[in-house]
Coordinates of C-alpha atoms and ligand atoms in Angstrom, one line a residue:
Chain H
M11 CA 59.4 -7.9 -59.3
T12 CA 57.3 -10.4 -61.2
Q13 CA 53.9 -9.3 -62.4
L14 CA 51.9 -12.2 -63.9
A15 CA 49.2 -11.2 -66.3
L16 CA 47.1 -12.2 -69.3
V17 CA 47.4 -10.7 -72.7
I18 CA 44.2 -11.2 -74.7
D19 CA 44.3 -11.0 -78.4
L20 CA 41.0 -9.5 -79.6
N21 CA 42.0 -10.2 -83.1
V22 CA 41.7 -13.9 -82.7
C23 CA 39.1 -14.4 -80.0
V24 CA 36.1 -16.0 -81.6
G25 CA 33.8 -15.7 -78.6
C26 CA 33.5 -19.4 -77.9
H27 CA 33.3 -19.1 -74.1
A28 CA 35.8 -22.0 -73.7
C29 CA 37.8 -19.8 -71.2
V30 CA 34.6 -19.1 -69.3
T31 CA 33.7 -22.8 -68.8
S32 CA 37.2 -24.0 -68.2
C33 CA 37.7 -21.3 -65.6
K34 CA 34.5 -22.3 -63.8
E35 CA 35.4 -26.0 -64.0
W36 CA 38.9 -25.6 -62.6
N37 CA 38.1 -23.0 -60.0
T38 CA 34.8 -24.3 -58.6
S39 CA 36.6 -27.5 -57.6
G40 CA 39.9 -25.9 -56.6
W41 CA 41.3 -23.4 -54.1
A42 CA 38.9 -20.6 -55.0
G43 CA 35.8 -22.7 -55.1
P44 CA 33.0 -23.3 -54.9
M45 CA 31.6 -20.9 -57.5
V46 CA 27.9 -21.4 -56.7
D47 CA 25.0 -21.2 -59.2
Q48 CA 21.5 -20.3 -58.4
R49 CA 18.6 -21.7 -60.4
P50 CA 20.9 -23.2 -63.0
Y51 CA 18.1 -24.9 -64.9
D52 CA 15.3 -22.4 -64.3
A53 CA 14.4 -19.0 -65.6
D54 CA 17.0 -16.4 -64.7
P55 CA 19.9 -18.7 -64.0
T56 CA 22.8 -16.9 -62.3
G57 CA 26.0 -17.7 -60.6
T58 CA 29.6 -16.7 -59.8
F59 CA 32.0 -16.5 -62.6
F60 CA 35.6 -15.1 -62.7
N61 CA 35.6 -14.6 -66.4
R62 CA 33.0 -13.5 -68.9
V63 CA 33.0 -13.2 -72.6
Q64 CA 31.1 -10.2 -74.0
T65 CA 30.3 -9.3 -77.5
F66 CA 30.2 -5.8 -79.0
E67 CA 29.4 -4.3 -82.4
V68 CA 31.6 -1.5 -83.5
G69 CA 30.4 0.9 -86.2
E70 CA 27.2 1.4 -88.0
Y71 CA 25.6 -1.1 -90.5
P72 CA 26.9 -2.0 -93.0
N73 CA 30.3 -1.0 -91.8
T74 CA 30.3 -3.0 -88.6
E75 CA 32.7 -5.3 -86.9
T76 CA 32.0 -7.8 -84.1
V77 CA 34.4 -7.8 -81.2
H78 CA 34.4 -10.6 -78.7
F79 CA 35.7 -9.3 -75.4
P80 CA 36.8 -11.7 -72.6
K81 CA 36.9 -9.9 -69.3
S82 CA 38.3 -10.8 -65.9
C83 CA 40.2 -9.2 -63.1
L84 CA 43.1 -7.3 -64.7
H85 CA 45.4 -7.7 -61.6
C86 CA 46.1 -4.0 -61.6
E87 CA 49.6 -2.8 -60.5
E88 CA 47.9 0.0 -58.6
P89 CA 44.8 -1.9 -57.5
P90 CA 42.2 0.5 -56.1
C91 CA 40.3 -2.5 -54.7
V92 CA 43.0 -3.5 -52.2
P93 CA 43.6 -0.4 -50.0
V94 CA 39.8 0.0 -49.4
C95 CA 39.3 -3.4 -47.9
P96 CA 38.7 -3.0 -44.2
T97 CA 39.7 -6.5 -43.2
G98 CA 42.9 -7.0 -45.3
A99 CA 41.1 -9.9 -47.1
S100 CA 41.9 -8.3 -50.4
Y101 CA 45.6 -8.3 -51.1
K102 CA 48.2 -8.3 -53.9
R103 CA 50.8 -11.0 -53.7
E104 CA 54.3 -9.6 -53.4
D105 CA 56.0 -12.3 -55.3
N106 CA 53.9 -12.4 -58.5
G107 CA 51.5 -9.5 -58.4
V108 CA 48.3 -11.6 -58.4
V109 CA 45.4 -9.8 -56.6
L110 CA 43.6 -12.3 -54.4
V111 CA 40.9 -12.4 -51.7
D112 CA 41.3 -14.4 -48.5
Y113 CA 37.9 -15.9 -48.1
D114 CA 38.4 -16.6 -44.4
K115 CA 38.8 -12.9 -43.7
C116 CA 36.3 -11.4 -46.1
I117 CA 33.1 -10.0 -44.5
G118 CA 31.3 -9.6 -47.8
C119 CA 31.0 -5.8 -47.4
K120 CA 31.4 -5.4 -51.2
Y121 CA 33.4 -2.2 -50.8
C122 CA 36.3 -3.6 -52.9
S123 CA 33.9 -4.2 -55.8
W124 CA 32.7 -0.6 -55.6
A125 CA 36.3 0.4 -55.8
C126 CA 37.0 -1.6 -59.0
P127 CA 36.1 0.4 -62.2
Y128 CA 36.0 -2.8 -64.3
G129 CA 33.2 -4.7 -62.7
V130 CA 35.1 -8.0 -62.3
R131 CA 34.5 -8.9 -58.7
E132 CA 31.5 -11.0 -57.8
L133 CA 30.0 -11.7 -54.4
D134 CA 29.4 -15.4 -54.1
E135 CA 25.8 -15.9 -53.2
M136 CA 26.4 -18.9 -51.0
Q137 CA 29.6 -18.2 -49.2
K138 CA 28.8 -14.5 -49.1
V139 CA 32.4 -13.5 -49.8
M140 CA 34.0 -11.6 -52.6
K141 CA 35.4 -13.7 -55.5
K142 CA 37.4 -12.9 -58.5
C143 CA 39.9 -14.3 -61.0
T144 CA 42.9 -15.8 -59.2
L145 CA 44.9 -16.4 -62.4
C146 CA 44.5 -20.0 -61.2
I147 CA 47.0 -19.3 -58.5
D148 CA 46.7 -22.9 -57.3
R149 CA 47.6 -24.1 -60.7
I150 CA 50.4 -21.7 -61.8
T151 CA 52.2 -22.2 -58.5
D152 CA 51.8 -26.0 -58.4
Q153 CA 55.4 -27.3 -58.7
T154 CA 54.2 -30.8 -59.2
K155 CA 52.8 -29.9 -62.6
P156 CA 55.0 -29.9 -65.6
E157 CA 56.0 -26.3 -66.7
S158 CA 53.7 -26.5 -69.7
E159 CA 50.6 -26.9 -67.5
R160 CA 51.5 -24.2 -65.0
K161 CA 49.2 -21.8 -66.8
P162 CA 45.7 -20.6 -66.0
A163 CA 42.9 -22.9 -67.2
C164 CA 41.5 -20.4 -69.6
V165 CA 44.9 -20.1 -71.4
L166 CA 45.2 -23.8 -71.8
A167 CA 41.5 -24.1 -73.0
C168 CA 41.5 -21.3 -75.6
P169 CA 41.2 -23.0 -79.0
T170 CA 42.5 -20.0 -80.9
S171 CA 45.4 -19.2 -78.5
A172 CA 43.9 -15.8 -78.0
R173 CA 45.2 -15.8 -74.4
L174 CA 48.8 -15.4 -73.6
F175 CA 50.1 -15.7 -70.0
G176 CA 53.3 -14.4 -68.6
D177 CA 55.3 -11.9 -66.6
V178 CA 54.8 -8.5 -68.0
H179 CA 57.8 -7.1 -66.1
D180 CA 60.1 -9.4 -67.9
P181 CA 60.8 -7.7 -71.3
D182 CA 61.5 -11.0 -73.0
S183 CA 58.4 -12.9 -71.9
E184 CA 55.9 -13.9 -74.6
A185 CA 53.4 -11.6 -73.0
S186 CA 55.7 -8.5 -73.0
V187 CA 56.8 -9.1 -76.5
A188 CA 53.2 -9.3 -77.7
I189 CA 52.3 -6.1 -75.9
R190 CA 55.3 -4.3 -77.3
E191 CA 55.1 -5.6 -80.9
R192 CA 51.4 -5.9 -81.4
G193 CA 50.1 -2.7 -79.8
G194 CA 49.0 -4.1 -76.4
Y195 CA 46.9 -1.6 -74.4
Q196 CA 45.2 -1.3 -71.0
L197 CA 41.6 -0.7 -70.2
M198 CA 40.3 2.6 -68.8
P199 CA 43.8 4.1 -68.5
E200 CA 42.2 7.3 -67.2
W201 CA 42.0 5.9 -63.7
G202 CA 45.7 5.2 -63.2
T203 CA 45.1 1.7 -62.1
N204 CA 47.8 0.4 -64.4
P205 CA 46.2 -3.0 -65.2
A206 CA 48.6 -5.8 -65.6
N207 CA 46.4 -7.6 -68.2
H208 CA 46.6 -6.1 -71.6
Y209 CA 44.6 -6.4 -74.8
L210 CA 45.9 -6.7 -78.3
P211 CA 43.8 -4.8 -80.8
R212 CA 41.9 -6.1 -83.8
R213 CA 44.1 -5.9 -86.9
K214 CA 43.3 -5.7 -90.6
T215 CA 45.9 -7.3 -92.8
R216 CA 46.0 -5.2 -96.0
I217 CA 48.5 -5.3 -98.8
Q218 CA 48.9 -2.2 -100.9
I219 CA 48.7 -3.2 -104.6
F220 CA 48.3 -0.7 -107.4
E221 CA 46.4 -1.3 -110.6
D222 CA 49.6 -1.2 -112.8
E223 CA 51.3 -3.7 -110.5
L224 CA 48.7 -6.2 -111.4
E225 CA 48.3 -5.4 -115.1
R226 CA 51.3 -4.8 -117.3
A227 CA 50.5 -2.0 -119.6
D228 CA 52.0 -3.9 -122.5
N229 CA 50.9 -7.3 -121.6
P230 CA 51.3 -9.3 -124.8
L231 CA 48.6 -11.7 -123.8
D232 CA 46.0 -9.1 -123.4
K233 CA 43.4 -9.9 -126.1
E234 CA 40.8 -7.2 -125.1
H235 CA 42.8 -4.1 -125.6
P236 CA 44.9 -3.3 -128.6
L237 CA 48.6 -3.4 -127.9
P238 CA 49.9 0.0 -127.2
A239 CA 51.7 1.6 -130.1
A240 CA 55.3 1.2 -129.7
S241 CA 56.4 4.6 -128.6
G242 CA 59.7 4.7 -127.1
D243 CA 61.4 1.8 -125.3
T244 CA 59.7 -0.8 -123.2
L245 CA 61.4 -3.0 -120.7
D246 CA 61.6 -5.8 -123.3
D247 CA 63.5 -3.6 -125.7
V248 CA 66.3 -3.0 -123.3
S249 CA 69.3 -5.1 -124.2
F250 CA 72.0 -5.9 -121.7
Chain T
M22 CA 24.3 2.1 -57.8
H23 CA 21.7 -0.1 -56.2
P24 CA 20.7 1.5 -52.9
A25 CA 21.0 -0.9 -50.0
F26 CA 18.7 -0.3 -47.1
S27 CA 21.3 -1.5 -44.6
V28 CA 23.5 1.4 -45.5
I29 CA 20.7 3.9 -45.9
F30 CA 19.6 3.2 -42.3
L31 CA 23.1 3.0 -41.0
T32 CA 24.2 6.4 -42.3
T33 CA 21.0 8.3 -41.5
L34 CA 20.6 6.8 -38.0
I35 CA 24.2 7.4 -36.9
G36 CA 24.2 10.8 -38.5
A37 CA 21.2 11.8 -36.4
G38 CA 22.7 10.2 -33.3
Q39 CA 26.0 12.2 -33.8
G40 CA 24.0 15.4 -34.4
M41 CA 22.0 14.8 -31.2
F42 CA 25.0 14.3 -29.1
M43 CA 26.6 17.4 -30.5
A44 CA 23.4 19.2 -29.7
L45 CA 23.5 18.1 -26.1
V46 CA 27.1 19.1 -25.6
T47 CA 26.3 22.5 -27.3
G48 CA 23.5 23.0 -24.9
Q49 CA 25.7 22.2 -21.9
V50 CA 28.4 24.7 -23.1
Y51 CA 25.8 27.4 -23.6
S52 CA 24.3 26.9 -20.2
M53 CA 27.8 26.9 -18.6
A54 CA 28.2 30.3 -20.2
N55 CA 24.9 31.2 -18.6
L56 CA 23.4 31.8 -22.0
L57 CA 20.8 29.0 -21.4
E58 CA 19.2 27.8 -18.3
A59 CA 20.9 24.7 -16.8
Q60 CA 19.2 21.4 -17.4
D61 CA 18.6 18.3 -15.3
N62 CA 21.5 15.9 -15.4
V63 CA 19.4 12.8 -15.5
R64 CA 16.2 13.8 -17.3
F65 CA 17.9 15.8 -20.0
Y66 CA 21.5 14.9 -20.5
A67 CA 21.4 11.2 -19.5
M68 CA 18.2 10.5 -21.3
G69 CA 19.3 12.5 -24.3
S70 CA 22.5 10.5 -24.4
L71 CA 20.5 7.3 -24.2
M72 CA 18.5 8.4 -27.1
A73 CA 21.5 9.2 -29.2
L74 CA 23.0 5.8 -28.2
V75 CA 19.8 4.0 -29.3
L76 CA 20.1 5.7 -32.7
L77 CA 23.8 4.7 -33.0
G78 CA 22.9 1.2 -31.9
G79 CA 20.2 1.0 -34.5
G80 CA 22.8 2.1 -37.1
L81 CA 25.1 -0.7 -35.9
V82 CA 22.3 -3.3 -36.2
A83 CA 21.7 -2.0 -39.8
A84 CA 25.4 -2.3 -40.5
V85 CA 25.4 -5.9 -39.4
F86 CA 22.9 -6.6 -42.1
H87 CA 25.2 -5.1 -44.6
L88 CA 27.7 -7.9 -44.0
G89 CA 27.7 -10.9 -46.3
K90 CA 26.2 -12.9 -43.4
P91 CA 25.2 -11.4 -40.1
S92 CA 27.2 -14.1 -38.3
Y93 CA 30.3 -12.5 -39.8
F94 CA 29.7 -9.7 -37.2
F95 CA 30.8 -12.2 -34.5
T96 CA 33.3 -14.2 -36.4
R97 CA 35.1 -11.8 -38.6
A98 CA 34.1 -8.2 -38.2
W99 CA 36.9 -7.5 -35.7
R100 CA 39.2 -7.8 -38.6
G101 CA 37.6 -4.7 -40.1
V102 CA 39.5 -2.4 -37.7
T103 CA 42.9 -3.7 -38.9
Q104 CA 43.3 -1.7 -42.2
W105 CA 42.7 1.8 -40.8
R106 CA 45.9 2.9 -42.5
T107 CA 44.4 2.7 -45.9
S108 CA 40.6 2.1 -45.7
W109 CA 38.0 4.7 -44.7
L110 CA 35.6 1.9 -44.0
S111 CA 38.0 0.5 -41.5
R112 CA 38.4 3.9 -39.9
E113 CA 34.6 4.1 -39.6
L114 CA 34.5 0.8 -37.9
I115 CA 36.9 2.2 -35.3
A116 CA 35.3 5.6 -35.0
L117 CA 31.7 4.3 -34.5
P118 CA 32.3 2.2 -31.4
A119 CA 34.7 4.7 -30.0
F120 CA 32.1 7.4 -30.4
M121 CA 29.4 5.2 -28.9
L122 CA 31.6 4.7 -25.9
A123 CA 32.0 8.4 -25.5
V124 CA 28.3 8.9 -25.7
F125 CA 27.8 6.2 -23.1
L126 CA 30.3 7.7 -20.7
Y127 CA 28.9 11.2 -21.2
G128 CA 25.4 9.9 -20.3
L129 CA 26.8 7.9 -17.4
V130 CA 28.6 10.8 -15.9
H131 CA 25.5 12.9 -16.0
Y132 CA 23.4 10.1 -14.7
L133 CA 25.6 9.6 -11.7
G134 CA 25.8 13.3 -11.2
W135 CA 29.6 13.5 -11.4
T136 CA 29.4 17.0 -12.6
G137 CA 31.3 18.8 -9.9
P138 CA 34.1 20.9 -11.3
L139 CA 37.4 19.1 -11.4
F140 CA 39.3 22.3 -11.9
V141 CA 38.6 25.8 -12.9
I142 CA 40.3 27.5 -15.8
K143 CA 41.3 31.1 -15.1
G144 CA 38.8 31.3 -12.3
V145 CA 35.8 31.4 -14.7
I146 CA 35.4 28.2 -16.6
P147 CA 34.6 25.2 -14.3
V148 CA 35.7 22.0 -16.0
D149 CA 33.9 18.8 -15.0
A150 CA 34.2 15.3 -16.3
S151 CA 31.1 15.6 -18.6
L152 CA 32.7 18.6 -20.3
I153 CA 35.9 16.8 -21.0
I154 CA 34.1 13.7 -22.3
G155 CA 31.6 15.9 -24.2
T156 CA 34.4 17.8 -25.9
L157 CA 36.2 14.6 -26.9
G158 CA 32.9 13.1 -28.0
V159 CA 32.2 16.1 -30.3
I160 CA 35.6 15.6 -31.9
M161 CA 34.9 12.0 -32.4
A162 CA 31.5 12.7 -33.8
V163 CA 33.1 15.0 -36.4
V164 CA 35.7 12.3 -37.1
L165 CA 33.0 9.8 -37.6
Y166 CA 31.1 12.0 -40.0
V167 CA 34.2 12.4 -42.1
C168 CA 35.0 8.7 -42.0
T169 CA 31.4 7.8 -43.1
A170 CA 31.4 10.3 -45.9
M171 CA 34.9 9.5 -47.1
I172 CA 33.9 5.9 -47.7
Y173 CA 31.9 7.3 -50.6
A174 CA 33.8 10.5 -51.4
S175 CA 37.1 8.6 -51.7
L176 CA 36.0 6.4 -54.6
R177 CA 37.3 8.4 -57.6
F178 CA 35.4 6.3 -60.1
L179 CA 32.1 7.3 -58.6
Q180 CA 32.4 10.8 -59.8
E181 CA 29.0 11.9 -58.3
W182 CA 30.4 11.1 -54.9
H183 CA 34.0 12.1 -55.4
S184 CA 33.8 15.6 -54.0
P185 CA 34.2 17.5 -50.7
L186 CA 30.5 18.3 -51.0
T187 CA 29.7 14.7 -50.1
V188 CA 31.5 15.2 -46.7
A189 CA 29.7 18.5 -46.2
N190 CA 26.3 16.9 -47.0
F191 CA 26.8 14.1 -44.5
I192 CA 27.9 16.5 -41.8
F193 CA 25.1 19.0 -42.3
F194 CA 22.3 16.4 -42.8
G195 CA 23.4 14.7 -39.6
L196 CA 23.5 18.0 -37.7
A197 CA 20.2 19.1 -39.1
S198 CA 18.4 15.9 -38.1
G199 CA 20.2 15.7 -34.8
F200 CA 19.3 19.2 -33.7
T201 CA 15.7 18.7 -34.9
L202 CA 15.5 15.6 -32.8
T203 CA 16.9 17.4 -29.8
A204 CA 14.3 20.1 -30.3
A205 CA 11.7 17.4 -30.4
F206 CA 13.2 15.8 -27.3
S207 CA 13.2 19.1 -25.5
A208 CA 9.6 19.7 -26.4
W209 CA 8.5 16.3 -25.4
S210 CA 10.3 16.4 -22.0
G211 CA 9.0 19.9 -21.4
V212 CA 12.5 21.6 -21.4
G213 CA 12.6 25.2 -22.5
L214 CA 15.2 24.7 -25.2
V215 CA 13.0 24.0 -28.1
G216 CA 13.6 27.5 -29.6
F217 CA 17.4 27.2 -29.2
Y218 CA 17.6 23.8 -30.8
G219 CA 15.0 24.6 -33.3
T220 CA 16.9 27.6 -34.5
W221 CA 20.1 25.7 -34.9
A222 CA 18.2 22.9 -36.7
V223 CA 16.8 25.4 -39.2
V224 CA 20.3 26.9 -39.7
F225 CA 21.8 23.5 -40.3
T226 CA 18.9 22.5 -42.6
I227 CA 19.5 25.6 -44.7
V228 CA 23.2 25.0 -44.9
A229 CA 22.5 21.4 -45.9
A230 CA 20.1 22.6 -48.6
I231 CA 22.9 24.8 -50.0
T232 CA 25.6 22.1 -50.0
R233 CA 23.2 19.5 -51.4
G234 CA 22.0 22.0 -53.9
F235 CA 25.6 22.5 -55.1
S236 CA 26.2 18.7 -55.3
M237 CA 23.0 18.2 -57.3
L238 CA 24.1 21.0 -59.6
R239 CA 27.5 19.4 -59.9
N240 CA 26.1 16.0 -60.6
S241 CA 23.7 17.2 -63.3
R242 CA 26.6 18.6 -65.2
I243 CA 29.1 15.8 -64.5
K244 CA 31.1 14.6 -67.4
H245 CA 32.0 10.9 -67.0
K246 CA 35.6 10.1 -67.6
S247 CA 35.0 6.6 -68.9
D248 CA 33.1 5.7 -72.0
M249 CA 32.8 2.7 -74.3
R250 CA 36.0 3.7 -76.0
S251 CA 38.2 3.6 -72.9
A252 CA 36.3 0.6 -71.5
L253 CA 37.2 -1.5 -74.6
G254 CA 40.1 0.4 -75.9
I255 CA 38.5 0.7 -79.3
R256 CA 38.6 4.1 -81.0
H257 CA 35.1 4.3 -82.5
P258 CA 32.3 6.7 -81.5
K259 CA 29.7 4.0 -82.0
I260 CA 30.1 0.8 -79.9
T261 CA 27.0 -1.2 -79.0
Q262 CA 27.0 -4.2 -76.7
C263 CA 25.3 -7.3 -78.2
S264 CA 25.9 -9.5 -75.2
M265 CA 27.1 -9.1 -71.7
G266 CA 27.9 -12.8 -71.7
F267 CA 24.9 -14.1 -69.7
M268 CA 21.2 -13.9 -69.6
G269 CA 20.0 -14.2 -66.0
G270 CA 21.9 -11.4 -64.3
S271 CA 24.9 -11.4 -62.0
F272 CA 26.3 -9.6 -59.0
N273 CA 27.4 -6.9 -61.4
T274 CA 23.9 -6.3 -62.7
R275 CA 22.3 -6.5 -59.2
E276 CA 24.6 -4.3 -57.3
Y277 CA 25.1 -1.4 -59.7
F278 CA 21.7 -0.7 -61.2
H279 CA 18.8 0.6 -59.3
G280 CA 16.4 -0.4 -62.0
K281 CA 14.0 2.5 -61.4
S282 CA 12.7 4.8 -64.1
P283 CA 13.9 8.4 -64.3
A284 CA 10.4 9.5 -63.3
T285 CA 10.7 7.5 -60.0
L286 CA 14.1 9.1 -59.4
E287 CA 12.6 12.5 -60.0
A288 CA 9.7 11.8 -57.6
V289 CA 12.1 10.6 -54.9
R290 CA 14.1 13.8 -55.3
L291 CA 11.0 16.0 -55.1
F292 CA 10.0 14.0 -52.0
F293 CA 13.2 14.5 -50.2
L294 CA 13.5 18.2 -51.2
I295 CA 10.2 18.8 -49.5
C296 CA 10.6 16.5 -46.5
V297 CA 14.2 17.3 -45.6
F298 CA 14.2 21.0 -46.2
A299 CA 10.9 22.7 -46.7
L300 CA 8.6 20.9 -44.3
P301 CA 10.8 20.7 -41.2
V302 CA 11.7 24.4 -41.5
A303 CA 8.0 25.3 -41.7
L304 CA 7.1 23.0 -38.9
L305 CA 9.9 24.2 -36.6
A306 CA 8.9 27.8 -37.3
A307 CA 5.2 27.0 -36.6
S308 CA 6.1 25.2 -33.4
N309 CA 8.0 28.3 -32.3
A310 CA 5.0 30.4 -32.9
M311 CA 2.5 28.0 -31.4
Q312 CA 4.6 26.6 -28.5
S313 CA 3.4 23.1 -29.6
E314 CA 5.2 20.0 -28.2
Y315 CA 4.2 17.8 -31.1
L316 CA 5.3 19.9 -34.1
P317 CA 9.0 19.4 -33.4
I318 CA 8.5 15.7 -33.1
L319 CA 6.6 15.7 -36.4
A320 CA 9.4 17.8 -37.9
F321 CA 11.9 15.2 -37.0
V322 CA 9.8 12.3 -38.3
V323 CA 9.2 14.1 -41.6
Q324 CA 12.9 15.1 -41.9
Y325 CA 14.1 11.6 -41.1
L326 CA 11.8 10.0 -43.7
G327 CA 13.1 12.6 -46.2
L328 CA 16.7 11.7 -45.3
L329 CA 16.0 8.1 -46.0
A330 CA 14.8 9.2 -49.5
E331 CA 17.8 11.5 -49.8
R332 CA 20.2 8.7 -49.1
W333 CA 18.4 6.4 -51.5
Y334 CA 18.7 9.0 -54.2
F335 CA 22.4 9.6 -53.3
F336 CA 23.1 5.9 -54.2
A337 CA 20.8 5.8 -57.2
E338 CA 22.3 9.0 -58.8
A339 CA 25.9 7.6 -58.7
K340 CA 26.8 5.9 -62.0
H341 CA 29.5 3.3 -61.7
P342 CA 31.8 2.9 -64.7
Q343 CA 31.5 -0.8 -64.6
N344 CA 27.9 -0.3 -65.9
L345 CA 29.5 0.3 -69.4
Y346 CA 30.2 -3.4 -69.5
Y347 CA 26.7 -4.5 -68.5
Q348 CA 24.2 -2.9 -70.9
T349 CA 22.6 -5.6 -73.0
V350 CA 21.3 -8.9 -71.8
G351 CA 22.4 -11.6 -74.2
Ligands
SF4_16 S1 40.7 -5.3 -62.2 FE1 39.4 -4.6 -60.5 S2 39.5 -6.3 -59.0 FE2 41.2 -6.6 -60.5 S3 43.0 -5.7 -59.5 FE3 42.1 -4.2 -60.9 S4 40.7 -3.0 -59.6 FE4 41.2 -4.9 -58.5
SF4_17 S1 34.0 -7.7 -49.6 FE1 35.6 -8.8 -48.6 S2 37.5 -8.4 -49.8 FE2 36.0 -6.9 -50.4 S3 36.4 -5.1 -49.2 FE3 34.8 -6.3 -48.0 S4 36.0 -7.6 -46.7 FE4 37.5 -6.8 -48.2

């Protein structure tokens, strides 16, 4: 079975919110729209979003690190939000594992959002139905688009390529390889929801270099220190 | 969680309605066993059923306002009964109208006086239509309590609710308020059952105090499974949110935070401890001593107000793990 998902690389995300705006732009005018705003130009603007980018500080000054953290529905493989829905409006697609809401069935009871530990479902204030990331279902399944464009809007918009998209059940997909080789992990594994989306951790690239690898003890160009007394053979003395 | 008044009224009203119906049937069974005097079909049983039905109907109206739009009640709510295999909410949506129908039929049978025995078991227990409907209704009332409570108790992330104590609380709070109301109803209609119902009301109130006490104790010591580390997958003891990604709030900030100070919470708790447990017991005891017809009514009003506060507190005390992601406006 196919399980489509996003793999988000926290190591390269710069927190630019391009995924947030492109998501809203695509989805408010598409199948999942509208995503209505209230008071957009006033105090306390608010509205429906499927994707948010948050920022966290890890550690204590001065040893801190800033982590930008994009967050949307994780399309769990054991989605706790689906069985609780009384109307059947929330469902998980059999063919590709995307978790969706049928807006024509939803009664806006909010129960599914209570049952999601990640806080990624939002009730649309105008339509009064539950909304959430659709992985741009109307885009990724649109056979009229060229293959390269059959990806969620956020993935195409990300300027740093921090978002990978693919089938996490196919071991050779870009997403699966990234999860496997770059330490991909799931959020809140303690609840057994088995999220399909994964995150790649921040990485530090360090090379191990020792002092004597940088400085040759018997560097003939070293003007500051006296040359070591020739005691025993050095590499230069070895004749072949 | 943010307490929603629609759900607070729904759960407290139907809880009392179920309790009252169970009280009526209990009274009928006792009088059949000649332990209590028999009561008038119309004035006591039919009127009592009507009162229970009014409470249940009130709960239903409150539930309508919990829907995204009240119009969904007519256009879409029927779909809510389709997912009973997996959803406790769906089960409740079946159990509530079914139970209301049972209460209606029970009242109707009494009103029409169809209480002649249909058959007699072992020559001593005369079974009439009201007894059959009453027994089925009591079972449905219990089922409805369980469905309502399991809506909350089944959510494993809401650890404060995820406990059998939640189910026990819903049952005993409902029984306590229902029996108190029936005592008040008896007093008001001059029926000599105030002592009987009052005694049971006190018993259920005390049991509810014990189960709620245990759940408060459990919740005060609860260790939440999720923390910032598991929420972000970053192994560091100190993680601070700088920005939740927006400034003006969202559904996630409105639905999951009650926004009240710990002092307010403590005050609400004190209020409900007094109004649900202490005062009604005292008032019912006093009414027994003074034979007053007003004190049981006062006892019910006080207990119901207390239960509204209790239900508010029940929501406010539950901490949803999603709140980890929504801590700093920015
Ligand atoms: S992240 Fe939440 S809304 Fe999405 S599938 Fe998982 S539980 Fe459901
Ligand atoms: S809000 Fe809609 S999708 Fe969610 S549980 Fe209720 S009916 Fe189902």
